[in-house]
Amino acid sequence: MSKVIGIDLGTTNSCVAVIEGDKPVVITNKEGYRTTPSVVAFDKNKERLVGDLAKRQAAINPDRTFFSIKRHMGSSFTKKIDQKVYTPQEISAYILMKLKEDASNYLGEEVTDAVITVPAYFNDAQRTATKDAGKIAGLNVLRIINEPTSAALAYGLDNGQSQKILVYDLGGGTFDVSVIEIDDNTIEVLATSGDNHLGGDDFDERIVEYLIEEFKETHGINLAKDDAAKRRLYEEAENAKKVLSCATTANINLPFITQQKGQTYHLESNITRAKFEELCQDLVERTIPPVENALRDAGLSKNDINSVVLVGGSTRIPAVVNMVRQIMGQEPTRNINPDECVALGAAIQGGKLGNQLVPGSKASEILLMDVTPLSLSIETVGGISSRLIERNTTIPTRHSQIFTTAGNFQTSVDIKVFQGERKFTRDNKLLGNFRLSGIKRAAAGIPQIEVTFDIDANGIVNVSAKDLGTGNEQSITITSNDNMTEEEIAKAKWEAEIYGKKDEAYQGYIDSYNEATKAYNNAVNLLEANKKIWDKQKKKEVKRSLNDLKRALAKTKIDKLNSNIASNLDNLATELNSLV
């Protein structure tokens, strides 16, 4: 069996590693670098360029160059070049093919198997898209694992004593934070949180915006309308960001930045670290809530954390390090390479899956236990999100729950699967839906429908529904591009806290509606069963009460429920229950 490689498919740069002996090592690409730019381009001759070659020509070929494609994974984004429409999976596949080729050259044999990392907050569509990219690249993707978890795996190899760590992962396009416990060769993720649209690209953007505005004030020219000029600005902004990580001032010099009416213009500017930090202060502060959420979900305080591990190139920004130091009350560890540790951890996991680790070695003994980042639920009467799997549940996992019908003699039910933390499905994200047909006709509440959620080790969701009466079953694998976007995920958790009390009050109204419906159906069934037993007066009172409740339910609109309507339904249901 060929070696299993570990791949960190990054937003800005990617890295590939492999196990040699009992240690993971980074594979150098054919250009001689340990990381490869995640850039793909098509030149004027329609030749495909990947990595450093693509990045070098980007300024003169911006319309035919793909940057930060990882931010579009799992979305409907496409781009047409030379009459061909490219998807994020295809562009990512070209990057993976480059890494696969470099690994094959390094090892002297064809590589076929890989472990690929993704941000912890990637949803099901994004994870599936990443796996599909691997397939397109000719790779057998053995496992998709979360980036912070992979970094912890690399960290735990050399720091295996019992401890709780916080992995703060700020990469080129995403931010993840995971609270992880290392104990007795076990690496267990306790909680994870993050922001899938926050990373080094956003810091570069702030410098670019600043330079564009400065140039506009000086020359009256808006460089934002010049794609070639903007590409050069982004390259220089990235360089300036790196310089400001070790110096207090960065000089930006871009001769011949643009031409207007036959006149050539140059751009030269100095940006101080203080100015850079002022421009990016809100970006740095956006990392605080996910850290606090992860600690809270893990049931820990910052004082329980033994070490803070920085992952991702953007953690070299001094303002970021200062923020981590401030919110965690300790100095982050610096004994792990933030650019390479994710790939190294993936290589360890690949070595385990491929049985390629030295028996008895430290790496062979480590057990990895990851989690799912967001809760999964189905919709029940009144738009309630009935959770089957809570966020931060260890994966792989499987959970079943029995549900029933809401109306009399239903022969089918629609199963709608949602992701998010709110109590009502309207506030969460629909992942997919399917219909279970062939249910045996019966009164409401009689059929038993078993709904099962199954999350595999890659974090990909399968949902099935089975009528226990007939044995009929239907299922769905959540792979649609209609999953949650990065912003929706962050918003979902934020809104869950902000609107929590409001949700609880409204759920009380829904409960009243559901109880009234239940009372009505129960009374109808009892009236039919006892029509020859009950006396004439009782039947008359029951029918009157039934009609009153029926009219009230008919006039009630779920989205218009309030305390007065709920109270009226409670009273009518109580009266009916007392009569039967």
XYZ file of C-alpha atoms in Angstrom:
580
model
C 0.000 0.000 0.000
C 1.332 3.445 -0.920
C 1.914 6.063 1.749
C -1.081 8.034 3.033
C -0.440 11.768 2.865
C -1.914 14.487 5.069
C -3.086 17.667 3.328
C -3.871 21.073 4.784
C -5.932 22.573 1.952
C -5.642 26.217 2.974
C -7.254 29.439 1.826
C -3.954 31.204 1.130
C -1.385 28.405 1.227
C -1.572 24.619 1.317
C 0.807 22.071 2.818
C 1.332 18.321 2.483
C 3.059 15.944 4.896
C 3.741 12.231 5.323
C 4.857 9.821 8.034
C 8.489 8.709 7.866
C 9.402 6.200 10.551
C 7.261 7.366 13.456
C 7.398 11.107 12.723
C 5.427 13.320 10.322
C 7.507 15.406 7.898
C 6.526 18.226 5.548
C 7.024 17.491 1.849
C 8.848 20.226 -0.073
C 7.270 21.096 -3.441
C 9.262 20.985 -6.662
C 9.868 24.741 -6.424
C 11.702 24.088 -3.145
C 9.112 25.527 -0.731
C 7.384 23.850 2.209
C 4.003 25.428 1.444
C 2.223 25.996 -1.884
C 0.062 29.057 -2.675
C -3.584 28.027 -3.101
C -3.767 29.843 -6.426
C -4.879 28.532 -9.832
C -4.661 30.429 -13.108
C -5.138 29.960 -16.841
C -2.681 31.859 -19.036
C -3.366 33.363 -22.446
C -2.417 30.041 -24.060
C -5.060 28.296 -21.930
C -2.379 26.507 -19.923
C -3.233 25.765 -16.307
C -0.865 27.152 -13.660
C -0.955 26.176 -9.983
C 0.871 27.460 -6.918
C 3.825 29.849 -7.205
C 3.598 30.028 -11.001
C -0.045 31.088 -10.798
C 0.615 33.626 -8.054
C 3.503 35.298 -9.914
C 1.396 36.143 -12.978
C -1.744 37.174 -11.086
C -1.158 40.935 -11.379
C -1.147 40.821 -15.183
C -3.852 38.169 -15.431
C -6.337 38.854 -12.592
C -9.495 37.861 -14.481
C -8.151 34.370 -15.153
C -6.718 33.698 -11.699
C -8.478 32.065 -8.726
C -7.593 33.142 -5.172
C -9.080 32.005 -1.844
C -11.335 29.442 -3.535
C -11.750 27.699 -0.185
C -14.169 30.448 0.871
C -16.536 29.291 -1.887
C -16.500 25.563 -1.105
C -20.000 24.121 -0.852
C -21.555 27.186 -2.518
C -23.049 27.745 -5.979
C -20.089 29.940 -7.010
C -18.855 29.390 -10.578
C -16.586 31.251 -12.982
C -16.415 30.924 -16.759
C -13.034 30.985 -18.503
C -12.516 30.040 -22.174
C -16.094 28.745 -22.483
C -15.657 26.388 -19.502
C -17.449 26.900 -16.197
C -15.314 26.098 -13.161
C -16.637 25.157 -9.722
C -14.810 25.504 -6.384
C -14.400 21.720 -6.287
C -12.562 21.723 -9.618
C -10.238 24.589 -8.703
C -9.485 22.988 -5.333
C -8.836 19.714 -7.150
C -6.102 21.387 -9.232
C -4.367 22.469 -6.012
C -4.704 18.950 -4.615
C -3.323 17.494 -7.841
C -0.251 19.704 -7.485
C 0.258 18.534 -3.878
C -0.310 14.909 -4.925
C 2.281 15.224 -7.685
C 4.854 16.789 -5.340
C 4.250 14.027 -2.800
C 4.577 11.305 -5.447
C 7.878 12.785 -6.657
C 9.171 13.012 -3.086
C 8.203 9.437 -2.201
C 9.165 7.913 -5.538
C 5.784 6.216 -5.894
C 2.258 7.130 -6.910
C 0.176 8.537 -4.055
C -3.499 7.554 -3.948
C -4.702 7.927 -0.331
C -5.015 11.103 1.720
C -6.437 12.713 4.833
C -7.608 16.285 4.146
C -8.337 18.931 6.771
C -11.183 21.462 6.828
C -12.168 24.288 9.204
C -14.041 22.958 12.237
C -17.041 25.088 11.257
C -17.309 23.736 7.716
C -20.856 22.477 7.186
C -21.922 19.287 5.436
C -21.945 20.717 1.905
C -18.471 22.204 2.391
C -17.081 18.934 3.736
C -18.640 16.978 0.891
C -17.302 19.497 -1.649
C -13.805 19.050 -0.188
C -14.098 15.284 -0.437
C -15.331 15.628 -4.028
C -12.330 17.823 -4.853
C -10.112 15.011 -3.619
C -11.907 12.542 -5.872
C -11.482 14.859 -8.866
C -7.756 15.051 -8.053
C -7.516 11.264 -8.112
C -7.241 10.870 -4.358
C -9.007 8.372 -2.143
C -9.941 10.610 0.777
C -9.794 8.336 3.821
C -10.902 10.983 6.272
C -11.902 14.632 6.563
C -10.743 16.051 9.919
C -11.002 19.471 11.526
C -7.976 21.760 11.321
C -7.701 22.620 15.053
C -8.022 18.930 15.892
C -5.298 18.070 13.402
C -3.037 20.728 14.910
C -3.703 19.293 18.370
C -2.704 15.877 17.055
C 0.671 17.275 15.965
C 1.068 19.165 19.227
C 0.138 16.120 21.318
C 2.833 14.012 19.658
C 5.535 15.965 21.472
C 3.459 17.227 24.396
C 1.583 14.135 25.445
C 1.251 14.831 29.158
C -2.308 15.180 30.484
C -3.518 18.712 29.816
C -6.300 20.837 28.409
C -5.348 23.085 25.495
C -7.088 25.771 23.468
C -6.255 25.772 19.758
C -6.636 29.269 18.286
C -6.588 28.807 14.496
C -6.604 31.998 12.414
C -5.748 31.142 8.819
C -6.070 32.924 5.532
C -9.842 32.682 5.292
C -11.295 31.079 8.410
C -11.094 31.243 12.199
C -11.596 28.226 14.453
C -11.116 27.702 18.161
C -11.242 24.300 19.835
C -10.908 23.243 23.447
C -9.125 19.891 23.521
C -8.141 17.479 26.269
C -4.979 15.396 25.894
C -4.921 12.475 28.289
C -3.459 8.941 28.223
C -2.702 9.124 24.484
C -6.255 10.316 23.813
C -6.984 13.617 22.084
C -10.614 14.528 22.745
C -12.291 17.668 21.402
C -14.490 19.091 24.160
C -15.950 22.010 22.205
C -15.410 24.008 19.059
C -16.523 27.402 17.754
C -15.449 29.860 15.098
C -16.126 32.216 12.222
C -15.889 30.797 8.712
C -15.434 34.212 7.130
C -12.597 35.700 9.121
C -8.933 35.358 8.253
C -5.775 36.886 6.823
C -7.593 37.858 3.616
C -9.724 40.280 5.641
C -6.631 41.903 7.185
C -5.153 42.331 3.683
C -8.446 43.853 2.552
C -8.183 46.581 5.202
C -4.735 47.627 3.967
C -5.977 47.627 0.363
C -8.980 49.792 1.276
C -6.678 52.203 3.115
C -4.295 52.492 0.126
C -7.156 52.953 -2.346
C -8.649 55.747 -0.250
C -5.251 57.424 0.236
C -4.509 57.275 -3.507
C -7.967 58.633 -4.312
C -7.463 61.614 -1.998
C -4.037 62.334 -3.484
C -4.719 61.810 -7.196
C -8.509 61.683 -7.522
C -8.302 58.212 -9.081
C -10.223 55.181 -7.784
C -7.967 52.125 -8.087
C -10.879 49.895 -7.019
C -12.063 50.012 -10.633
C -8.732 48.729 -11.979
C -8.499 44.929 -11.556
C -4.792 44.726 -12.379
C -3.973 47.520 -9.936
C -6.091 45.885 -7.226
C -4.263 42.572 -7.661
C -0.924 44.322 -7.177
C -2.331 46.092 -4.122
C -3.391 42.786 -2.568
C 0.050 41.286 -3.127
C 1.733 44.306 -1.574
C -0.764 44.388 1.302
C 0.042 40.756 2.146
C 3.765 41.565 2.114
C 3.230 44.651 4.278
C 1.227 42.596 6.780
C 4.131 40.167 7.091
C 6.673 42.987 7.480
C 4.553 44.581 10.223
C 4.711 41.341 12.195
C 8.383 42.059 12.908
C 8.823 45.769 12.116
C 6.952 48.919 13.133
C 6.716 50.392 9.619
C 6.230 48.924 6.140
C 7.025 50.759 2.926
C 4.673 50.125 -0.002
C 6.115 51.035 -3.388
C 4.179 50.255 -6.566
C 5.536 52.077 -9.621
C 3.335 52.409 -12.706
C 0.247 51.429 -10.702
C -2.120 52.924 -13.297
C -2.422 55.171 -16.349
C -5.053 57.854 -16.806
C -5.360 59.984 -19.941
C -1.815 59.193 -21.008
C -0.290 60.011 -17.615
C 1.437 57.348 -15.515
C 0.942 57.225 -11.757
C 3.014 55.581 -9.031
C 1.969 54.583 -5.530
C 4.246 54.947 -2.542
C 3.104 54.874 1.054
C 4.296 54.046 4.528
C 1.991 52.243 6.926
C 2.813 51.878 10.602
C 1.963 48.937 12.796
C -0.179 51.266 14.910
C -2.204 52.270 11.828
C -2.542 48.653 10.736
C -3.815 47.669 14.178
C -6.280 50.554 14.123
C -7.613 49.402 10.725
C -7.998 45.802 11.910
C -9.065 46.219 15.528
C -12.618 44.984 14.933
C -11.328 41.902 13.087
C -9.136 40.965 16.039
C -12.029 41.541 18.454
C -14.276 39.238 16.383
C -12.186 36.308 17.620
C -13.191 36.914 21.263
C -16.821 35.573 21.237
C -15.870 32.207 19.650
C -13.171 31.727 22.300
C -15.665 32.479 25.059
C -18.307 30.222 23.467
C -15.902 27.286 23.159
C -14.820 27.601 26.797
C -18.436 27.856 27.963
C -19.543 24.843 25.912
C -16.610 22.847 27.299
C -17.628 23.835 30.841
C -14.221 25.359 31.512
C -12.730 28.737 32.407
C -9.541 30.219 31.016
C -7.816 29.165 34.240
C -8.468 25.512 33.366
C -6.465 25.802 30.137
C -2.864 24.605 30.433
C -1.666 25.817 27.042
C -2.846 27.995 24.150
C -1.673 26.762 20.734
C -1.561 29.260 17.852
C -2.294 27.860 14.390
C -2.420 29.612 11.009
C -0.139 32.262 9.534
C -2.342 35.137 10.710
C -1.497 34.338 14.344
C 1.881 35.962 13.661
C 0.160 39.366 13.702
C 1.269 41.041 16.989
C -2.218 42.442 17.688
C -3.646 38.915 17.462
C -1.026 37.529 19.863
C -1.710 40.400 22.278
C -5.442 39.702 22.144
C -4.918 36.005 22.885
C -2.595 36.889 25.751
C -5.196 39.310 27.122
C -8.290 37.083 26.924
C -6.545 33.880 28.070
C -4.260 35.421 30.703
C -1.221 33.471 29.543
C 1.535 33.468 26.951
C 0.655 31.329 23.899
C 2.986 28.436 23.163
C 5.443 28.939 20.310
C 6.867 25.429 20.014
C 4.811 24.471 16.955
C 4.960 25.849 13.386
C 1.573 27.521 12.698
C 1.915 27.035 8.928
C 2.753 23.323 9.019
C 1.191 21.757 12.124
C -2.210 21.089 10.505
C -0.648 19.065 7.667
C 1.586 17.238 10.164
C -1.436 16.218 12.227
C -3.247 15.045 9.094
C -0.214 12.925 8.220
C -0.347 11.276 11.657
C -4.020 10.441 11.159
C -3.213 9.168 7.657
C -0.462 6.961 9.046
C -2.888 5.475 11.577
C -5.589 4.811 8.976
C -3.041 3.257 6.629
C -1.398 1.153 9.363
C 1.907 2.796 8.481
C 3.054 3.872 11.958
C 5.779 2.052 13.829
C 4.000 -0.296 16.308
C 4.365 0.981 19.841
C 5.446 4.466 18.727
C 3.886 7.547 20.313
C 1.976 8.391 17.125
C 0.502 4.881 16.856
C -0.983 5.107 20.347
C -2.828 8.426 19.953
C -6.625 8.171 19.697
C -8.522 11.071 18.113
C -12.080 12.039 19.152
C -13.669 14.950 17.246
C -17.043 16.741 17.486
C -19.816 18.134 15.292
C -19.950 21.958 15.532
C -23.707 22.676 15.290
C -26.948 21.068 16.466
C -29.080 19.026 14.057
C -32.859 18.793 14.259
C -36.075 18.056 12.381
C -39.178 20.244 12.149
C -42.236 19.270 14.211
C -45.712 20.853 14.524
C -45.585 24.609 14.958
C -42.159 24.964 13.344
C -40.340 23.643 16.413
C -36.730 22.466 15.959
C -36.685 19.070 17.650
C -33.018 18.365 18.215
C -31.644 14.891 17.815
C -27.942 15.764 18.017
C -26.560 18.643 20.083
C -23.568 20.697 18.986
C -20.154 19.510 20.225
C -21.298 15.873 20.234
C -18.389 13.477 19.664
C -18.394 11.935 16.169
C -19.020 9.506 14.623
C -22.427 9.393 16.285
C -25.905 7.985 15.707
C -29.138 8.926 17.451
C -32.752 7.881 16.963
C -36.024 9.267 18.295
C -39.673 8.263 17.885
C -42.118 10.818 16.446
C -45.753 10.522 15.404
C -48.330 12.122 13.109
C -50.083 15.428 13.855
C -53.281 14.751 11.920
C -55.772 11.896 11.610
C -55.202 9.276 8.906
C -51.967 10.735 7.532
C -50.335 8.404 5.013
C -47.135 10.437 4.577
C -44.937 12.890 6.471
C -42.338 15.392 5.273
C -39.023 15.158 7.116
C -37.180 18.491 7.095
C -33.609 18.531 8.421
C -32.211 21.714 9.967
C -28.885 22.917 11.364
C -28.552 25.645 13.970
C -29.156 26.595 17.585
C -32.536 28.382 17.502
C -35.750 26.836 18.872
C -37.727 27.443 15.663
C -36.861 26.127 12.231
C -37.587 29.464 10.585
C -34.465 30.806 12.315
C -32.230 27.843 11.399
C -30.901 26.581 8.087
C -32.702 23.932 6.055
C -30.168 21.289 5.008
C -32.504 18.988 3.116
C -35.922 17.315 3.136
C -37.602 14.117 2.017
C -41.008 12.395 2.279
C -41.830 9.159 4.078
C -44.879 7.610 2.372
C -46.912 4.489 2.948
C -47.785 5.148 6.587
C -50.668 2.996 7.804
C -53.854 5.039 8.196
C -54.539 5.742 11.872
C -55.655 8.465 14.258
C -53.215 11.239 15.077
C -50.589 10.174 17.579
C -50.857 6.441 16.814
C -48.188 5.793 14.097
C -44.610 5.474 15.340
C -41.995 7.029 13.060
C -38.373 6.466 13.982
C -36.052 9.254 12.770
C -32.307 8.518 12.856
C -29.411 10.941 12.427
C -26.057 9.392 11.565
C -22.902 11.555 11.397
C -19.807 9.782 10.101
C -16.192 10.450 11.038
C -15.990 13.068 8.254
C -18.874 15.031 9.800
C -21.192 14.225 6.870
C -24.845 13.683 7.834
C -27.246 10.890 6.863
C -30.898 11.014 7.975
C -33.467 8.217 7.750
C -37.126 7.827 8.749
C -38.908 4.517 9.279
C -42.583 3.742 9.927
C -42.363 1.049 12.600
C -45.865 -0.121 11.696
C -45.237 -0.894 8.018
C -41.442 -1.009 7.868
C -41.403 1.583 5.085
C -38.196 3.624 5.165
C -36.692 6.631 3.397
C -33.355 8.408 3.816
C -31.209 11.311 2.620
C -27.534 12.218 2.675
C -27.078 15.933 3.287
C -24.875 17.051 0.389
C -26.789 19.966 -1.112
C -25.224 23.361 -1.744
C -28.085 24.860 0.230
C -26.322 24.366 3.548
C -25.440 27.172 5.915
C -23.077 29.868 4.703
C -20.194 31.061 6.866
C -22.085 34.178 7.929
C -25.259 32.191 8.686
C -23.361 29.859 11.020
C -21.877 32.715 13.039
C -25.246 34.494 13.029
C -27.041 31.321 14.174
C -25.100 31.061 17.412
C -25.215 34.805 18.060
C -28.978 34.938 17.555
C -29.472 31.876 19.742
C -28.183 33.896 22.683
C -29.812 37.226 21.804
C -33.257 35.809 21.093
C -33.240 32.931 23.567
C -35.843 34.417 25.955
C -38.108 35.492 23.118
C -37.961 31.972 21.688
C -38.899 30.424 25.034
C -41.999 32.621 25.337
C -43.144 31.794 21.809
C -42.543 28.101 22.376
C -45.054 28.318 25.225
C -47.656 29.577 22.744
C -46.809 26.712 20.368
C -47.179 24.227 23.222
C -50.678 25.587 23.933
C -51.632 25.181 20.269
C -50.269 21.618 20.150
C -52.013 20.631 23.398
C -55.303 22.062 22.131
C -54.954 20.095 18.877
C -54.184 16.967 20.858
C -57.232 17.524 23.095
C -59.471 17.997 20.030
C -58.250 14.786 18.306
C -58.537 12.826 21.538
C -62.123 14.030 22.148
C -63.168 13.188 18.565
C -61.883 9.631 19.005
C -63.526 9.237 22.431
C -66.866 10.568 21.179
C -66.853 8.015 18.367
C -65.861 5.192 20.717
C -68.510 6.083 23.331
C -71.459 7.262 21.212
C -73.584 4.336 22.414
C -72.477 4.648 26.041
C -72.638 8.363 26.867
C -76.025 9.902 27.564
C -77.611 12.474 25.261
C -76.736 15.491 27.461
C -73.037 14.567 27.709
C -72.728 14.046 23.975
C -74.361 17.423 23.415
C -71.917 19.203 25.750
C -68.911 17.432 24.225
C -70.008 18.341 20.679
C -70.534 21.983 21.708
C -67.105 22.136 23.313
C -65.547 20.379 20.299
C -67.080 22.944 17.928
C -65.825 25.830 20.076
C -62.273 24.459 20.045
C -62.492 23.589 16.339
C -63.456 27.174 15.465
C -60.657 28.567 17.632
C -58.057 26.301 16.024
C -59.314 27.125 12.524
C -58.916 30.863 13.173
C -55.447 30.442 14.705
C -52.420 31.175 12.551
C -49.167 29.743 13.850
C -47.138 32.826 12.923
C -49.675 35.122 14.684
C -49.717 33.397 18.076
C -49.667 35.557 21.201
C -50.437 35.220 24.908
C -54.181 35.968 24.516
C -54.682 33.343 21.804
C -52.646 30.783 23.751
C -54.648 31.454 26.914
C -57.954 31.023 25.058
C -56.798 27.702 23.575
C -55.677 26.535 27.025
C -59.121 27.313 28.488
C -61.050 25.610 25.672
C -58.807 22.536 25.804
C -59.168 22.314 29.598
C -62.954 22.520 29.357
C -63.067 19.799 26.678
C -60.763 17.504 28.650
C -62.973 17.882 31.706
C -66.047 16.787 29.721
C -64.531 13.632 28.234
